[in-house]
Amino acid sequence: MKEAIKEVIQSGKAVLGLEFGSTRIKAVLVDENHQPVAMGAWDWENRLEDHIWTYSLEDIWKGLQGCYKSLAEDVWEKYGVKVTKLAAMGFSGMMHGYMPFDAAGELLTPFRTWRNTMTGEACRKLVPVFQFNIPQRWSIAHLYQAILSGEEHVDKIAYFTTLAGYIHWKLSGEKVLGVGEASGMFPIDSSACDYDAKMIAQFDQLVEERKLGWKLRDILPRVLRAGEKAGVLTAEGARLLDPEGNLEAGIPMCPPEGDAGTGMVATNSVRMRTGNVSAGTSIFSMVVTEQALSGVHEEIDMVTTPDGSPVAMVHCNNCTSDLNAWVNLFEEFGGKCGVKQDKNELYAMLYQEALTADADCGGLMAYNYFSGEPVTGLDEGRPMFVRTPDAKFSLANFMRSHLYSAMAALKIGNDILLKEEQVQVDSLTGHGGLFKTPVVGQRFMAAAMNTPVTVMDTASEGGAWGMAVLAAYMVEKAEEENLPDYLSDRIFAGQTGVTIAPEPEDVQGFDAFIEKYKSTLPAEKAAVEGLRS
């Protein structure tokens, strides 16, 4: 087996996927059976500079090279060979954000990530013009906000893109994006698999009097769908990725995608009436819809799959950060008592305890807002826990309230989608840290969504693996073979998982919790105002 993998790598038949997450950059090398044979990683963290969440260009390139070097070292240690050729490669990253460049290719302002909630004015003006929800993190919101704010760099823009688009451009010379990633920059017309032409014209008209010297389409990346060719690794790109000089130029590159798209691929959730929930530092759900929604909902973003199908996305900035903080507190308390416990075992014990709680958390209420939460109208967050004097204050109810809180904003958005819009969902796949402990997160998510939730046995390799699969699809697909069929027939055939259906008592309990959650939101908003640093 080892010799066979060695031959695949030496002969250039392996495929590389690399993804920039918010706290970790991860690379996965897969063989001809799409199985991971080597991995690399690089930890990094965004920083708050001048009230803007950002990563520097130095951070980006140091992270890319460090992650790739980690992968190359893993290959060497396991197989004793160097990576010189690949069948295909692809790069993905956190969706949205803002990276504007001038005609010389110089970045005009520090990279503004998805995490920033500074574009409220732009969104309030764009939504009624487009009759389409534009969230604060979208690239077009950042661009329009910069125009409204009179930022000096705006008239110098020759191109703007996302993190994944930037990496792909520098490695291939091609200013392109996969349609899923492009749908987080500007609304997409799924029938044309391109930016919505009517909205492009509306935007140009909206800013016409400012005489900026450019039209919107001229500065946007070109849109490609999954399976299309997006250029090759240039000699300069090869040196950027692998400064040691082992990697050869000419490797085919697939369209760069966003982490939402790679998550859909990694969970086989690109077919209509399927969906997935990714739950970690942030939480979001993606449901592939059969048709457009009947109205505009600020809680729901309309994006696309990597092959252009419409997707209703509910994205929430906060998920497990507050949960993790409480687990750390319990760990510290245990240490003071002379009890040293494995962190994974501590999580499992606390999560399992939540299963014994009251279905409605017994009168306990928690808000997990480390940062702003646009779904519930908050520009900043203050983690908060509150209870009535006669509440059933137990460890079980405490943990369940925090697990519910991690999913609460997501549930608010999906209640609109599933109850008001009557969108039909046949299956949901869960992935991410919230589902690492068996059953617990999965059961509560099934209650929140009132839909069966599956966690695959393989617990896939995540977004980097999904990106590698998209790169493989580009070079392997048969004529007319669509992405849903490729995934079902070639990637996930024979794979199984554990499915948990919603329990009526949990559904009713979560519904009761969420009504109190919404009625108590003014207290959370007051905490934001009253506790300013």
XYZ file of C-alpha atoms in Angstrom:
533
model
C 0.000 0.000 0.000
C 2.760 2.425 0.920
C 4.636 1.692 -2.296
C 1.472 2.189 -4.346
C 0.885 5.629 -2.786
C 4.547 6.490 -3.326
C 4.129 5.684 -7.017
C 0.991 7.849 -7.256
C 2.881 10.823 -5.785
C 6.026 10.306 -7.860
C 4.063 9.966 -11.090
C 2.153 13.169 -10.451
C -1.274 11.572 -10.063
C -2.068 12.967 -6.615
C -4.354 15.970 -6.155
C -3.891 18.849 -3.695
C -6.548 20.841 -1.873
C -5.699 23.687 0.471
C -8.068 25.845 2.523
C -7.582 29.004 4.565
C -9.778 28.697 7.652
C -10.151 31.411 10.248
C -7.719 29.795 12.706
C -5.995 27.102 10.661
C -4.731 26.668 7.114
C -4.995 23.040 6.051
C -3.672 21.072 3.073
C -4.744 17.585 1.987
C -3.125 15.415 -0.678
C -5.395 12.684 -2.078
C -4.673 9.610 -4.185
C -6.564 8.311 -7.217
C -9.290 6.959 -4.912
C -9.700 10.414 -3.343
C -8.370 9.170 -0.028
C -6.093 11.490 1.980
C -2.496 10.270 1.905
C -0.765 13.298 3.469
C -1.732 16.446 5.312
C -0.256 19.774 6.295
C -1.398 22.542 8.607
C -0.503 26.016 9.792
C -2.146 27.830 12.691
C -2.855 31.515 12.351
C -5.162 34.104 13.875
C -6.798 37.294 12.695
C -5.975 40.545 14.460
C -8.002 43.643 15.257
C -6.207 46.681 13.834
C -7.848 50.113 13.718
C -11.156 48.402 14.546
C -10.830 46.088 11.505
C -10.424 42.328 11.636
C -7.593 41.477 9.243
C -4.685 39.256 8.251
C -1.612 40.893 6.720
C -0.187 39.841 3.357
C 2.809 38.572 5.297
C 0.461 36.416 7.366
C -1.146 35.039 4.204
C 2.063 34.045 2.424
C 3.805 32.819 5.536
C 0.755 30.689 6.249
C 0.451 29.331 2.710
C 4.131 28.407 2.509
C 4.185 27.016 6.036
C 1.140 24.839 5.398
C 2.521 23.519 2.108
C 5.899 22.846 3.700
C 4.140 20.905 6.451
C 2.425 18.802 3.767
C 5.684 18.211 1.878
C 7.375 17.119 5.104
C 4.521 14.717 5.827
C 4.957 13.195 2.358
C 8.700 12.831 2.883
C 8.330 11.243 6.322
C 5.691 8.759 5.142
C 6.908 7.874 1.651
C 10.454 9.188 1.262
C 9.665 11.211 -1.879
C 9.314 14.881 -2.770
C 6.238 16.391 -4.365
C 7.198 17.624 -7.821
C 4.085 17.103 -9.958
C 0.343 16.951 -9.317
C -2.666 15.971 -11.399
C -4.561 19.050 -10.224
C -4.815 21.490 -7.365
C -7.247 23.986 -5.883
C -7.418 26.660 -3.174
C -10.272 27.770 -0.998
C -10.731 30.165 1.864
C -13.093 32.041 4.124
C -15.808 33.529 1.961
C -16.570 37.215 1.504
C -14.350 40.029 2.725
C -12.614 42.718 0.731
C -9.251 42.882 -1.045
C -9.033 45.815 -3.528
C -6.002 46.244 -5.795
C -4.747 49.006 -8.061
C -3.556 48.623 -11.648
C -0.064 47.672 -10.425
C -1.475 44.848 -8.312
C -0.867 46.593 -4.989
C -3.335 46.062 -2.154
C -5.040 49.402 -1.480
C -6.309 48.717 2.042
C -5.671 45.972 4.595
C -7.673 42.788 3.936
C -11.115 43.150 5.550
C -12.371 39.713 6.580
C -15.891 38.294 6.805
C -15.841 38.960 10.538
C -16.203 42.731 10.207
C -19.620 44.288 10.862
C -18.906 47.775 9.550
C -21.061 47.917 6.410
C -24.540 48.402 7.852
C -25.187 51.657 5.982
C -24.234 50.063 2.653
C -26.507 47.068 3.241
C -29.465 49.243 4.224
C -29.149 51.098 0.913
C -28.375 48.122 -1.350
C -31.151 45.767 -0.195
C -34.090 47.941 -1.368
C -32.323 48.671 -4.669
C -31.569 45.016 -5.450
C -34.592 43.535 -3.640
C -32.057 40.946 -2.530
C -30.442 40.445 0.865
C -26.892 41.772 1.060
C -25.195 40.748 4.347
C -22.554 42.946 5.958
C -19.715 40.525 5.257
C -20.290 40.419 1.474
C -17.634 41.976 -0.733
C -20.068 44.298 -2.507
C -21.168 45.671 0.877
C -17.549 46.465 1.747
C -17.001 48.131 -1.623
C -20.127 50.268 -1.393
C -19.411 51.206 2.225
C -15.947 52.389 1.177
C -17.618 54.533 -1.507
C -20.170 55.955 0.938
C -17.429 56.694 3.459
C -15.414 58.566 0.844
C -12.337 56.375 1.204
C -9.517 57.668 -0.971
C -8.572 54.300 -2.439
C -11.894 53.694 -4.207
C -11.163 55.514 -7.486
C -7.872 53.609 -7.801
C -9.451 50.142 -7.787
C -8.620 48.028 -10.814
C -9.639 44.671 -9.308
C -11.111 43.350 -6.104
C -11.503 39.804 -4.906
C -11.615 37.444 -1.939
C -8.814 35.637 -0.116
C -9.188 32.490 -2.232
C -9.350 34.586 -5.403
C -6.194 36.450 -4.383
C -4.215 33.247 -3.809
C -5.401 31.763 -7.100
C -4.552 34.956 -8.998
C -1.020 35.094 -7.637
C -0.369 31.413 -8.332
C -1.958 31.217 -11.783
C -2.254 34.769 -13.107
C -6.009 34.212 -13.590
C -8.543 36.633 -12.093
C -11.342 34.122 -11.609
C -13.592 32.666 -8.910
C -15.717 29.579 -8.596
C -19.389 30.494 -8.720
C -19.975 29.506 -5.091
C -17.256 31.866 -3.903
C -18.388 34.566 -6.345
C -21.895 34.369 -4.875
C -20.447 35.776 -1.637
C -19.099 38.783 -3.502
C -22.177 39.729 -5.525
C -25.583 38.127 -6.247
C -25.558 35.368 -8.860
C -28.082 34.548 -11.568
C -28.087 30.734 -11.367
C -29.627 30.361 -14.830
C -26.632 32.173 -16.361
C -24.128 31.036 -13.724
C -22.815 34.593 -13.603
C -23.303 37.813 -11.689
C -26.870 39.095 -11.903
C -26.758 41.462 -14.892
C -29.711 43.586 -13.730
C -28.144 44.181 -10.321
C -24.768 44.993 -11.909
C -26.497 47.727 -13.928
C -28.364 48.960 -10.835
C -25.131 49.286 -8.901
C -23.387 51.163 -11.710
C -26.329 53.557 -11.863
C -26.286 53.965 -8.085
C -22.664 55.186 -8.098
C -22.667 56.894 -11.506
C -22.637 60.455 -10.145
C -19.447 59.697 -8.196
C -17.497 59.266 -11.474
C -15.237 56.514 -10.151
C -13.633 55.686 -13.495
C -14.638 52.014 -13.482
C -17.689 49.807 -14.028
C -18.411 47.062 -11.512
C -18.104 44.114 -13.893
C -14.666 45.336 -14.997
C -13.234 45.001 -11.479
C -14.929 41.732 -10.481
C -13.332 38.287 -11.002
C -14.640 36.179 -13.885
C -17.060 33.464 -12.751
C -16.450 29.763 -13.422
C -18.438 26.725 -12.356
C -17.056 23.496 -10.882
C -15.337 21.345 -13.489
C -14.140 24.240 -15.644
C -10.424 24.895 -16.078
C -9.078 27.911 -14.216
C -5.493 28.114 -15.451
C -2.271 26.407 -14.408
C 0.362 26.967 -11.765
C 2.889 29.418 -13.183
C 6.624 29.283 -12.526
C 6.261 32.323 -10.281
C 3.315 30.696 -8.525
C 5.291 27.502 -7.939
C 8.045 29.498 -6.228
C 5.483 31.314 -4.089
C 3.903 28.072 -2.947
C 7.099 26.054 -2.609
C 10.153 28.292 -2.070
C 12.330 25.171 -1.871
C 11.801 24.770 -5.611
C 10.647 21.146 -5.834
C 7.190 21.790 -7.257
C 7.019 22.154 -11.026
C 4.902 24.672 -12.928
C 2.061 23.688 -15.257
C -0.232 21.959 -12.745
C -3.933 22.399 -13.730
C -5.877 24.549 -11.247
C -9.611 24.414 -10.639
C -11.737 27.478 -9.805
C -11.048 28.770 -6.272
C -13.957 28.223 -3.913
C -15.156 29.389 -0.529
C -15.367 27.382 2.659
C -19.142 27.102 2.283
C -18.768 25.429 -1.112
C -16.067 23.027 0.013
C -18.205 22.161 3.027
C -21.078 21.252 0.719
C -18.778 19.052 -1.351
C -17.215 17.404 1.705
C -20.664 16.439 2.995
C -22.219 15.449 -0.348
C -24.729 18.282 -0.036
C -24.885 19.856 -3.497
C -28.056 18.146 -4.765
C -31.431 19.886 -4.445
C -33.263 19.369 -1.116
C -30.035 18.465 0.669
C -28.099 20.597 3.098
C -25.367 20.732 5.687
C -24.586 22.471 8.940
C -21.033 23.506 9.775
C -20.583 24.228 13.462
C -17.324 25.471 14.955
C -16.140 28.999 15.811
C -18.992 30.231 13.610
C -22.027 28.264 12.474
C -23.867 28.190 9.182
C -26.351 26.039 7.327
C -26.622 25.543 3.584
C -29.806 24.209 1.982
C -29.979 23.673 -1.785
C -33.373 25.023 -2.806
C -35.636 24.090 -5.695
C -36.538 27.701 -6.433
C -35.993 31.276 -5.308
C -37.520 32.432 -2.035
C -40.774 34.384 -2.125
C -39.350 37.376 -0.292
C -36.212 39.096 0.955
C -35.098 37.972 4.408
C -32.117 39.656 6.058
C -31.516 36.477 8.070
C -31.009 34.373 4.924
C -28.282 34.758 2.303
C -28.822 33.387 -1.192
C -25.570 31.940 -2.522
C -24.846 28.946 -4.773
C -23.284 25.520 -4.865
C -19.944 25.198 -6.695
C -21.940 24.214 -9.791
C -24.315 27.173 -9.559
C -27.511 25.852 -7.934
C -29.265 28.292 -5.561
C -28.537 27.814 -1.856
C -30.227 29.382 1.146
C -27.511 30.109 3.670
C -28.008 31.119 7.274
C -24.666 32.335 8.606
C -24.051 33.189 12.260
C -20.826 34.676 13.577
C -20.929 32.875 16.929
C -21.101 29.209 17.856
C -18.693 27.373 20.177
C -16.477 30.159 21.552
C -18.564 30.705 24.692
C -19.046 26.965 25.174
C -15.286 26.521 25.009
C -14.783 29.306 27.556
C -17.077 27.571 30.046
C -15.377 24.210 29.521
C -12.031 25.928 30.158
C -13.453 27.322 33.406
C -14.556 23.845 34.519
C -11.117 22.522 33.599
C -9.471 25.238 35.701
C -11.769 24.451 38.639
C -10.924 20.749 38.345
C -7.240 21.596 38.395
C -7.662 23.646 41.572
C -9.299 20.577 43.099
C -6.380 18.373 42.043
C -8.276 16.700 39.202
C -6.529 16.698 35.840
C -8.864 15.492 33.120
C -8.355 14.918 29.420
C -9.996 17.822 27.572
C -11.881 15.587 25.137
C -13.217 13.508 28.022
C -14.306 16.675 29.815
C -16.214 17.857 26.745
C -17.839 14.437 26.364
C -18.893 14.323 30.030
C -20.396 17.826 29.993
C -22.150 17.314 26.662
C -23.577 13.968 27.781
C -24.873 15.612 30.952
C -26.920 17.976 28.775
C -28.927 14.996 27.492
C -30.464 14.600 30.960
C -31.662 18.230 31.131
C -35.145 19.650 30.769
C -36.056 19.976 27.102
C -36.544 23.757 27.504
C -33.452 24.183 29.744
C -35.555 24.725 32.857
C -35.680 28.528 32.713
C -31.976 29.126 31.974
C -30.968 31.452 29.173
C -27.579 32.017 27.496
C -26.218 34.239 24.725
C -22.963 33.117 23.119
C -22.146 36.413 21.392
C -18.377 36.922 21.365
C -18.832 39.195 18.358
C -21.724 40.914 16.613
C -24.559 38.770 15.277
C -26.296 40.236 12.200
C -29.051 37.583 12.272
C -30.332 39.086 15.521
C -29.320 42.686 14.787
C -26.265 43.067 17.029
C -23.127 44.891 15.879
C -21.170 43.712 18.929
C -21.502 40.831 21.337
C -21.424 40.268 25.083
C -21.523 36.640 26.247
C -24.306 36.518 28.808
C -26.032 33.971 31.051
C -29.262 34.733 32.916
C -31.910 32.822 34.856
C -35.008 33.384 36.927
C -34.712 32.881 40.710
C -36.909 29.778 40.533
C -35.177 28.253 37.481
C -33.913 24.693 37.665
C -30.252 25.599 37.988
C -28.460 22.305 37.371
C -25.310 21.393 35.467
C -27.443 19.549 32.911
C -29.682 22.549 32.232
C -26.664 24.876 32.230
C -24.888 22.854 29.555
C -28.015 22.361 27.494
C -28.735 26.106 27.560
C -25.265 26.810 26.183
C -25.567 24.129 23.516
C -28.952 25.548 22.504
C -27.433 29.046 22.514
C -24.721 27.884 20.098
C -27.503 26.974 17.631
C -30.118 29.611 18.517
C -29.336 32.293 15.929
C -29.099 29.562 13.277
C -32.519 28.267 14.306
C -34.055 31.746 14.056
C -32.904 32.014 10.437
C -33.944 28.494 9.520
C -37.379 28.826 11.110
C -38.015 31.488 8.460
C -36.679 29.219 5.733
C -38.439 26.019 6.762
C -41.642 27.338 8.352
C -42.415 30.564 6.472
C -40.896 29.765 3.071
C -41.840 26.068 3.292
C -38.483 24.975 1.836
C -38.274 21.195 1.698
C -35.179 19.439 3.058
C -34.730 15.683 2.733
C -31.426 15.405 4.586
C -28.912 17.478 6.539
C -25.298 16.541 7.221
C -23.518 17.906 10.266
C -19.783 18.572 10.465
C -17.431 20.577 12.645
C -16.309 20.609 16.250
C -19.823 20.762 17.729
C -20.467 17.251 16.423
C -17.211 15.740 17.668
C -18.913 14.324 20.770
C -21.284 11.610 19.473
C -25.062 12.102 19.540
C -25.360 15.295 21.627
C -24.830 18.129 19.140
C -26.442 16.025 16.432
C -29.598 15.406 18.486
C -30.002 19.061 19.448
C -29.392 20.198 15.870
C -32.091 17.796 14.674
C -34.424 19.434 17.196
C -33.445 22.943 16.107
C -34.005 22.196 12.421
C -36.802 19.628 12.927
C -35.014 17.543 10.305
C -32.926 14.340 10.518
C -29.213 15.104 10.833
C -26.485 12.724 9.631
C -22.855 12.643 10.678
C -20.786 10.511 8.337
C -18.667 7.649 9.649
C -15.673 9.029 7.783
C -16.106 12.501 9.348
C -14.492 13.776 6.167
C -11.267 15.736 6.078
C -13.200 18.973 5.844
C -12.823 21.868 3.458
C -9.299 21.129 2.230
C -10.430 17.629 1.264
C -13.542 19.081 -0.392
C -11.283 21.390 -2.396
C -9.144 18.448 -3.488
C -12.323 16.667 -4.631
C -13.303 19.704 -6.728
C -9.834 19.710 -8.301
C -10.173 15.981 -9.036
C -13.615 16.541 -10.571
C -12.104 18.993 -13.044
C -9.682 16.407 -14.454
C -11.765 13.224 -13.988
C -15.346 14.046 -14.877
C -16.910 12.324 -17.808
C -18.630 14.410 -20.462
C -21.930 15.750 -19.080
C -21.240 14.218 -15.627
C -22.633 16.714 -13.152
C -21.184 17.410 -9.726
C -24.000 15.788 -7.658
C -23.674 12.531 -9.595
C -19.876 12.599 -9.423
C -19.998 12.953 -5.659
C -22.682 10.315 -5.122
C -21.266 7.762 -7.564
C -17.516 8.200 -7.192
C -16.754 9.872 -3.874
C -19.424 8.808 -1.382
C -20.609 5.499 -2.861
C -20.877 2.937 -0.062
C -20.201 5.406 2.733
C -22.519 5.314 5.713
C -23.165 7.480 8.717
C -25.275 7.871 11.822
C -28.611 9.625 11.352
C -30.621 11.023 14.258
C -34.226 12.053 13.749
C -35.717 14.896 15.799
C -37.485 13.849 18.997
C -40.829 15.631 19.483
C -40.037 16.570 23.099
C -36.716 18.150 22.028
C -38.397 20.055 19.183
C -41.037 21.470 21.523
C -38.423 22.293 24.165
C -36.158 24.092 21.697
C -39.140 26.022 20.308
C -40.025 27.154 23.842
C -36.395 28.112 24.528
C -36.136 30.129 21.318
C -39.268 32.160 22.085
C -37.776 33.206 25.451
C -34.426 33.771 23.697
C -36.026 36.246 21.291
C -38.014 38.008 24.021
C -34.838 38.435 26.128
C -32.730 39.852 23.277
C -33.253 43.444 24.484
C -31.238 42.503 27.599
C -28.365 41.321 25.405
C -28.533 44.574 23.435
C -28.505 46.526 26.706
C -25.408 44.607 27.781
C -23.661 45.678 24.578
C -24.461 49.314 25.321
C -23.732 49.132 29.041
C -20.456 47.208 28.835
C -18.390 49.167 26.374
C -14.619 49.069 26.727
